[in-house]
Amino acid sequence: MAAPDELAFHEFEEATNLLAQTPNETTTRSDQLSPKGHVAVTVDSGASYGAEDEVEESDKTMLLQEEKQQPGFWTFGYYQSFFDVDTSQVLDRIKGSLLPRPGHNFVRHHLRNRPDLYGPFWICATLAFVLAITGNLTLVLAQRRDPSIHYSPQFHKVTVASVTIYCYTWLVPLALWGFLRWRKGVRERMGLYTFLETVCVYGYSLFVFIPTVVLWLIPVPWLQWLFGALALALSAAGLVFTLWPVVREDTRLAAGVLLSVVVLLHALLAMGCKFYFFQPLPPEPMASPHQATSQPAATGLPPTLPRSVAA
């Protein structure tokens, strides 16, 4: 028969204190006793470690599945990420394109490795429609000043403006990106922007021409050229300040030629739009001196009767 001491309860003060401190926690009894004969008590903090491990593993599995399930470039979901931008970001990038300054890189300070196609797409579309509309309004205003000018709606200007603007925004950055990629193979210290970043820079650089085209409705030639030169200077300066950190590691000749070509193409686009959509009106036709002198003489003669009637 067991002794009374063996049947007596041993000390459970440690477990009692733990339960008093954390009454909502669960306790588990260990199968092995401590050297002093006390019962080992473990405190669970809500969920078990095994459950936490399972949650972490499930999270990792979901992340891996999301990475593997990236849509292909032929699907709509692939291009949806390029338009994932809010209004504040677009306004900040437009502001950065309007206020270029040395040492302020548009890609690093405004794009921040998140280029978008939303802003460039709508900037090009707006510029194309504004060019076509203002080009037609110029003829309408000219007709109101001079009724001899015949006006007919020129809807083909919308197509011409759209093709010109979008081809410039895509083909010129493509050629620039290819040239910089080739030069990076020659000069390993050169940096390189992605093709999407280059398109984004060119798209936002055209925003300054939208208000400029509207101001070209003022029928003052020297004022039109002043607005055009100011817009070209701001837009070209933004491109040069953005490309300089990339090409400065190249030779001086290559960097100078590249930046000169960039500015020249930008100037050709601005001047082409000015001459095509805002053509100078032909001078008002004037009567020749011979017609001016002969016309009154002809009208001053009295009407002559046929000879038969006079007889």
GROMACS .gro file of N, CA and C in nm, residues 94-187:
model
  282
   94ILE      N    1   0.360   6.552  -6.475
   94ILE     CA    2   0.339   6.664  -6.565
   94ILE      C    3   0.410   6.789  -6.513
   95LYS      N    4   0.401   6.812  -6.384
   95LYS     CA    5   0.471   6.926  -6.324
   95LYS      C    6   0.622   6.914  -6.343
   96GLY      N    7   0.674   6.793  -6.328
   96GLY     CA    8   0.818   6.774  -6.348
   96GLY      C    9   0.860   6.798  -6.491
   97SER      N   10   0.773   6.768  -6.588
   97SER     CA   11   0.807   6.794  -6.728
   97SER      C   12   0.798   6.942  -6.763
   98LEU      N   13   0.716   7.017  -6.691
   98LEU     CA   14   0.702   7.160  -6.718
   98LEU      C   15   0.809   7.244  -6.651
   99LEU      N   16   0.873   7.191  -6.547
   99LEU     CA   17   0.973   7.267  -6.472
   99LEU      C   18   1.105   7.190  -6.469
  100PRO      N   19   1.172   7.175  -6.582
  100PRO     CA   20   1.302   7.105  -6.580
  100PRO      C   21   1.410   7.195  -6.522
  101ARG      N   22   1.503   7.133  -6.454
  101ARG     CA   23   1.616   7.207  -6.398
  101ARG      C   24   1.737   7.114  -6.393
  102PRO      N   25   1.856   7.171  -6.401
  102PRO     CA   26   1.977   7.087  -6.400
  102PRO      C   27   1.989   7.009  -6.270
  103GLY      N   28   2.035   6.886  -6.280
  103GLY     CA   29   2.050   6.799  -6.165
  103GLY      C   30   1.923   6.733  -6.119
  104HIS      N   31   1.812   6.760  -6.186
  104HIS     CA   32   1.683   6.701  -6.148
  104HIS      C   33   1.645   6.600  -6.255
  105ASN      N   34   1.666   6.474  -6.225
  105ASN     CA   35   1.641   6.367  -6.321
  105ASN      C   36   1.493   6.328  -6.316
  106PHE      N   37   1.428   6.336  -6.432
  106PHE     CA   38   1.285   6.305  -6.437
  106PHE      C   39   1.258   6.159  -6.405
  107VAL      N   40   1.346   6.069  -6.450
  107VAL     CA   41   1.325   5.926  -6.427
  107VAL      C   42   1.342   5.893  -6.279
  108ARG      N   43   1.447   5.947  -6.218
  108ARG     CA   44   1.474   5.912  -6.079
  108ARG      C   45   1.382   5.983  -5.981
  109HIS      N   46   1.345   6.108  -6.007
  109HIS     CA   47   1.267   6.185  -5.910
  109HIS      C   48   1.116   6.172  -5.929
  110HIS      N   49   1.071   6.134  -6.049
  110HIS     CA   50   0.927   6.130  -6.074
  110HIS      C   51   0.877   5.991  -6.112
  111LEU      N   52   0.949   5.920  -6.197
  111LEU     CA   53   0.903   5.786  -6.234
  111LEU      C   54   0.930   5.685  -6.124
  112ARG      N   55   1.048   5.691  -6.063
  112ARG     CA   56   1.084   5.603  -5.950
  112ARG      C   57   1.062   5.456  -5.985
  113ASN      N   58   1.116   5.416  -6.101
  113ASN     CA   59   1.108   5.277  -6.147
  113ASN      C   60   0.965   5.228  -6.166
  114ARG      N   61   0.870   5.322  -6.182
  114ARG     CA   62   0.731   5.284  -6.208
  114ARG      C   63   0.678   5.365  -6.327
  115PRO      N   64   0.731   5.343  -6.445
  115PRO     CA   65   0.681   5.418  -6.562
  115PRO      C   66   0.540   5.373  -6.597
  116ASP      N   67   0.467   5.462  -6.658
  116ASP     CA   68   0.328   5.432  -6.696
  116ASP      C   69   0.305   5.472  -6.840
  117LEU      N   70   0.201   5.419  -6.898
  117LEU     CA   71   0.158   5.455  -7.033
  117LEU      C   72   0.029   5.535  -7.033
  118TYR      N   73  -0.031   5.551  -6.917
  118TYR     CA   74  -0.158   5.626  -6.908
  118TYR      C   75  -0.136   5.773  -6.944
  119GLY      N   76  -0.038   5.835  -6.879
  119GLY     CA   77  -0.012   5.976  -6.907
  119GLY      C   78   0.031   6.002  -7.050
  120PRO      N   79   0.133   5.932  -7.102
  120PRO     CA   80   0.173   5.954  -7.241
  120PRO      C   81   0.061   5.928  -7.343
  121PHE      N   82  -0.022   5.827  -7.320
  121PHE     CA   83  -0.129   5.797  -7.415
  121PHE      C   84  -0.227   5.913  -7.425
  122TRP      N   85  -0.273   5.964  -7.312
  122TRP     CA   86  -0.372   6.071  -7.316
  122TRP      C   87  -0.310   6.205  -7.352
  123ILE      N   88  -0.185   6.227  -7.321
  123ILE     CA   89  -0.119   6.351  -7.363
  123ILE      C   90  -0.108   6.355  -7.515
  124CYS      N   91  -0.068   6.245  -7.576
  124CYS     CA   92  -0.058   6.240  -7.722
  124CYS      C   93  -0.194   6.253  -7.788
  125ALA      N   94  -0.296   6.187  -7.731
  125ALA     CA   95  -0.431   6.197  -7.788
  125ALA      C   96  -0.484   6.340  -7.778
  126THR      N   97  -0.463   6.403  -7.663
  126THR     CA   98  -0.509   6.541  -7.646
  126THR      C   99  -0.438   6.636  -7.740
  127LEU      N  100  -0.307   6.620  -7.753
  127LEU     CA  101  -0.230   6.707  -7.842
  127LEU      C  102  -0.275   6.690  -7.987
  128ALA      N  103  -0.302   6.568  -8.030
  128ALA     CA  104  -0.346   6.545  -8.168
  128ALA      C  105  -0.481   6.612  -8.195
  129PHE      N  106  -0.577   6.598  -8.104
  129PHE     CA  107  -0.707   6.660  -8.124
  129PHE      C  108  -0.700   6.812  -8.115
  130VAL      N  109  -0.620   6.863  -8.024
  130VAL     CA  110  -0.607   7.009  -8.012
  130VAL      C  111  -0.543   7.067  -8.138
  131LEU      N  112  -0.444   6.999  -8.194
  131LEU     CA  113  -0.383   7.045  -8.319
  131LEU      C  114  -0.485   7.050  -8.433
  132ALA      N  115  -0.564   6.945  -8.447
  132ALA     CA  116  -0.663   6.941  -8.555
  132ALA      C  117  -0.771   7.047  -8.535
  133ILE      N  118  -0.818   7.064  -8.412
  133ILE     CA  119  -0.925   7.160  -8.385
  133ILE      C  120  -0.876   7.303  -8.405
  134THR      N  121  -0.761   7.336  -8.350
  134THR     CA  122  -0.710   7.472  -8.365
  134THR      C  123  -0.673   7.503  -8.509
  135GLY      N  124  -0.625   7.402  -8.583
  135GLY     CA  125  -0.598   7.424  -8.724
  135GLY      C  126  -0.723   7.460  -8.803
  136ASN      N  127  -0.836   7.398  -8.771
  136ASN     CA  128  -0.963   7.434  -8.835
  136ASN      C  129  -1.016   7.568  -8.786
  137LEU      N  130  -0.999   7.596  -8.657
  137LEU     CA  131  -1.045   7.725  -8.604
  137LEU      C  132  -0.969   7.842  -8.666
  138THR      N  133  -0.843   7.820  -8.699
  138THR     CA  134  -0.767   7.926  -8.764
  138THR      C  135  -0.830   7.967  -8.896
  139LEU      N  136  -0.874   7.871  -8.975
  139LEU     CA  137  -0.940   7.903  -9.102
  139LEU      C  138  -1.077   7.967  -9.080
  140VAL      N  139  -1.148   7.923  -8.976
  140VAL     CA  140  -1.279   7.982  -8.947
  140VAL      C  141  -1.264   8.130  -8.911
  141LEU      N  142  -1.168   8.161  -8.824
  141LEU     CA  143  -1.146   8.300  -8.786
  141LEU      C  144  -1.098   8.384  -8.904
  142ALA      N  145  -1.018   8.324  -8.990
  142ALA     CA  146  -0.973   8.397  -9.108
  142ALA      C  147  -1.089   8.426  -9.203
  143GLN      N  148  -1.183   8.334  -9.215
  143GLN     CA  149  -1.298   8.356  -9.302
  143GLN      C  150  -1.388   8.467  -9.249
  144ARG      N  151  -1.397   8.478  -9.117
  144ARG     CA  152  -1.479   8.585  -9.061
  144ARG      C  153  -1.415   8.722  -9.086
  145ARG      N  154  -1.283   8.727  -9.097
  145ARG     CA  155  -1.217   8.854  -9.129
  145ARG      C  156  -1.224   8.883  -9.278
  146ASP      N  157  -1.216   8.780  -9.360
  146ASP     CA  158  -1.213   8.796  -9.505
  146ASP      C  159  -1.314   8.699  -9.566
  147PRO      N  160  -1.432   8.745  -9.607
  147PRO     CA  161  -1.535   8.654  -9.662
  147PRO      C  162  -1.493   8.585  -9.790
  148SER      N  163  -1.389   8.635  -9.858
  148SER     CA  164  -1.347   8.571  -9.982
  148SER      C  165  -1.279   8.436  -9.958
  149ILE      N  166  -1.237   8.409  -9.834
  149ILE     CA  167  -1.172   8.282  -9.801
  149ILE      C  168  -1.279   8.175  -9.784
  150HIS      N  169  -1.265   8.070  -9.857
  150HIS     CA  170  -1.361   7.959  -9.848
  150HIS      C  171  -1.311   7.857  -9.746
  151TYR      N  172  -1.397   7.822  -9.650
  151TYR     CA  173  -1.361   7.724  -9.546
  151TYR      C  174  -1.443   7.598  -9.563
  152SER      N  175  -1.377   7.485  -9.551
  152SER     CA  176  -1.442   7.355  -9.548
  152SER      C  177  -1.375   7.272  -9.439
  153PRO      N  178  -1.453   7.196  -9.360
  153PRO     CA  179  -1.393   7.118  -9.250
  153PRO      C  180  -1.287   7.021  -9.300
  154GLN      N  181  -1.174   7.021  -9.234
  154GLN     CA  182  -1.061   6.936  -9.273
  154GLN      C  183  -1.043   6.827  -9.169
  155PHE      N  184  -1.123   6.721  -9.183
  155PHE     CA  185  -1.119   6.613  -9.085
  155PHE      C  186  -0.992   6.528  -9.098
  156HIS      N  187  -0.928   6.535  -9.211
  156HIS     CA  188  -0.807   6.455  -9.229
  156HIS      C  189  -0.693   6.501  -9.137
  157LYS      N  190  -0.705   6.622  -9.084
  157LYS     CA  191  -0.600   6.671  -8.995
  157LYS      C  192  -0.595   6.593  -8.864
  158VAL      N  193  -0.708   6.536  -8.823
  158VAL     CA  194  -0.707   6.453  -8.702
  158VAL      C  195  -0.622   6.329  -8.724
  159THR      N  196  -0.637   6.267  -8.840
  159THR     CA  197  -0.557   6.147  -8.871
  159THR      C  198  -0.410   6.182  -8.883
  160VAL      N  199  -0.381   6.291  -8.953
  160VAL     CA  200  -0.241   6.331  -8.971
  160VAL      C  201  -0.176   6.362  -8.837
  161ALA      N  202  -0.246   6.434  -8.751
  161ALA     CA  203  -0.189   6.469  -8.620
  161ALA      C  204  -0.169   6.345  -8.534
  162SER      N  205  -0.266   6.255  -8.533
  162SER     CA  206  -0.254   6.134  -8.450
  162SER      C  207  -0.138   6.047  -8.494
  163VAL      N  208  -0.128   6.022  -8.625
  163VAL     CA  209  -0.019   5.937  -8.676
  163VAL      C  210   0.116   6.001  -8.647
  164THR      N  211   0.126   6.131  -8.668
  164THR     CA  212   0.254   6.199  -8.646
  164THR      C  213   0.297   6.195  -8.500
  165ILE      N  214   0.206   6.228  -8.410
  165ILE     CA  215   0.240   6.235  -8.268
  165ILE      C  216   0.273   6.097  -8.212
  166TYR      N  217   0.190   5.998  -8.242
  166TYR     CA  218   0.213   5.865  -8.186
  166TYR      C  219   0.337   5.799  -8.246
  167CYS      N  220   0.362   5.819  -8.374
  167CYS     CA  221   0.484   5.762  -8.433
  167CYS      C  222   0.608   5.827  -8.372
  168TYR      N  223   0.602   5.957  -8.351
  168TYR     CA  224   0.717   6.024  -8.290
  168TYR      C  225   0.739   5.974  -8.147
  169THR      N  226   0.632   5.955  -8.070
  169THR     CA  227   0.645   5.915  -7.930
  169THR      C  228   0.692   5.772  -7.914
  170TRP      N  229   0.674   5.687  -8.017
  170TRP     CA  230   0.716   5.547  -8.006
  170TRP      C  231   0.843   5.516  -8.085
  171LEU      N  232   0.853   5.568  -8.206
  171LEU     CA  233   0.967   5.532  -8.290
  171LEU      C  234   1.096   5.601  -8.247
  172VAL      N  235   1.089   5.727  -8.213
  172VAL     CA  236   1.210   5.798  -8.168
  172VAL      C  237   1.263   5.739  -8.038
  173PRO      N  238   1.182   5.714  -7.935
  173PRO     CA  239   1.235   5.645  -7.815
  173PRO      C  240   1.290   5.507  -7.845
  174LEU      N  241   1.228   5.435  -7.940
  174LEU     CA  242   1.280   5.303  -7.976
  174LEU      C  243   1.420   5.314  -8.036
  175ALA      N  244   1.440   5.410  -8.127
  175ALA     CA  245   1.573   5.429  -8.186
  175ALA      C  246   1.673   5.476  -8.081
  176LEU      N  247   1.630   5.564  -7.992
  176LEU     CA  248   1.720   5.613  -7.887
  176LEU      C  249   1.758   5.501  -7.791
  177TRP      N  250   1.660   5.420  -7.752
  177TRP     CA  251   1.688   5.308  -7.661
  177TRP      C  252   1.782   5.207  -7.726
  178GLY      N  253   1.763   5.178  -7.854
  178GLY     CA  254   1.853   5.086  -7.923
  178GLY      C  255   1.994   5.140  -7.934
  179PHE      N  256   2.006   5.270  -7.961
  179PHE     CA  257   2.140   5.329  -7.971
  179PHE      C  258   2.211   5.327  -7.836
  180LEU      N  259   2.140   5.361  -7.729
  180LEU     CA  260   2.202   5.360  -7.596
  180LEU      C  261   2.239   5.217  -7.554
  181ARG      N  262   2.158   5.122  -7.593
  181ARG     CA  263   2.191   4.983  -7.560
  181ARG      C  264   2.317   4.939  -7.634
  182TRP      N  265   2.332   4.984  -7.758
  182TRP     CA  266   2.453   4.951  -7.833
  182TRP      C  267   2.575   5.020  -7.773
  183ARG      N  268   2.560   5.144  -7.732
  183ARG     CA  269   2.672   5.216  -7.671
  183ARG      C  270   2.708   5.159  -7.534
  184LYS      N  271   2.613   5.102  -7.465
  184LYS     CA  272   2.644   5.039  -7.337
  184LYS      C  273   2.734   4.919  -7.356
  185GLY      N  274   2.720   4.849  -7.466
  185GLY     CA  275   2.811   4.740  -7.494
  185GLY      C  276   2.952   4.788  -7.525
  186VAL      N  277   2.963   4.912  -7.578
  186VAL     CA  278   3.095   4.968  -7.606
  186VAL      C  279   3.155   5.031  -7.481
  187ARG      N  280   3.072   5.106  -7.409
  187ARG     CA  281   3.117   5.172  -7.285
  187ARG      C  282   3.040   5.111  -7.169
   0.00000   0.00000   0.00000
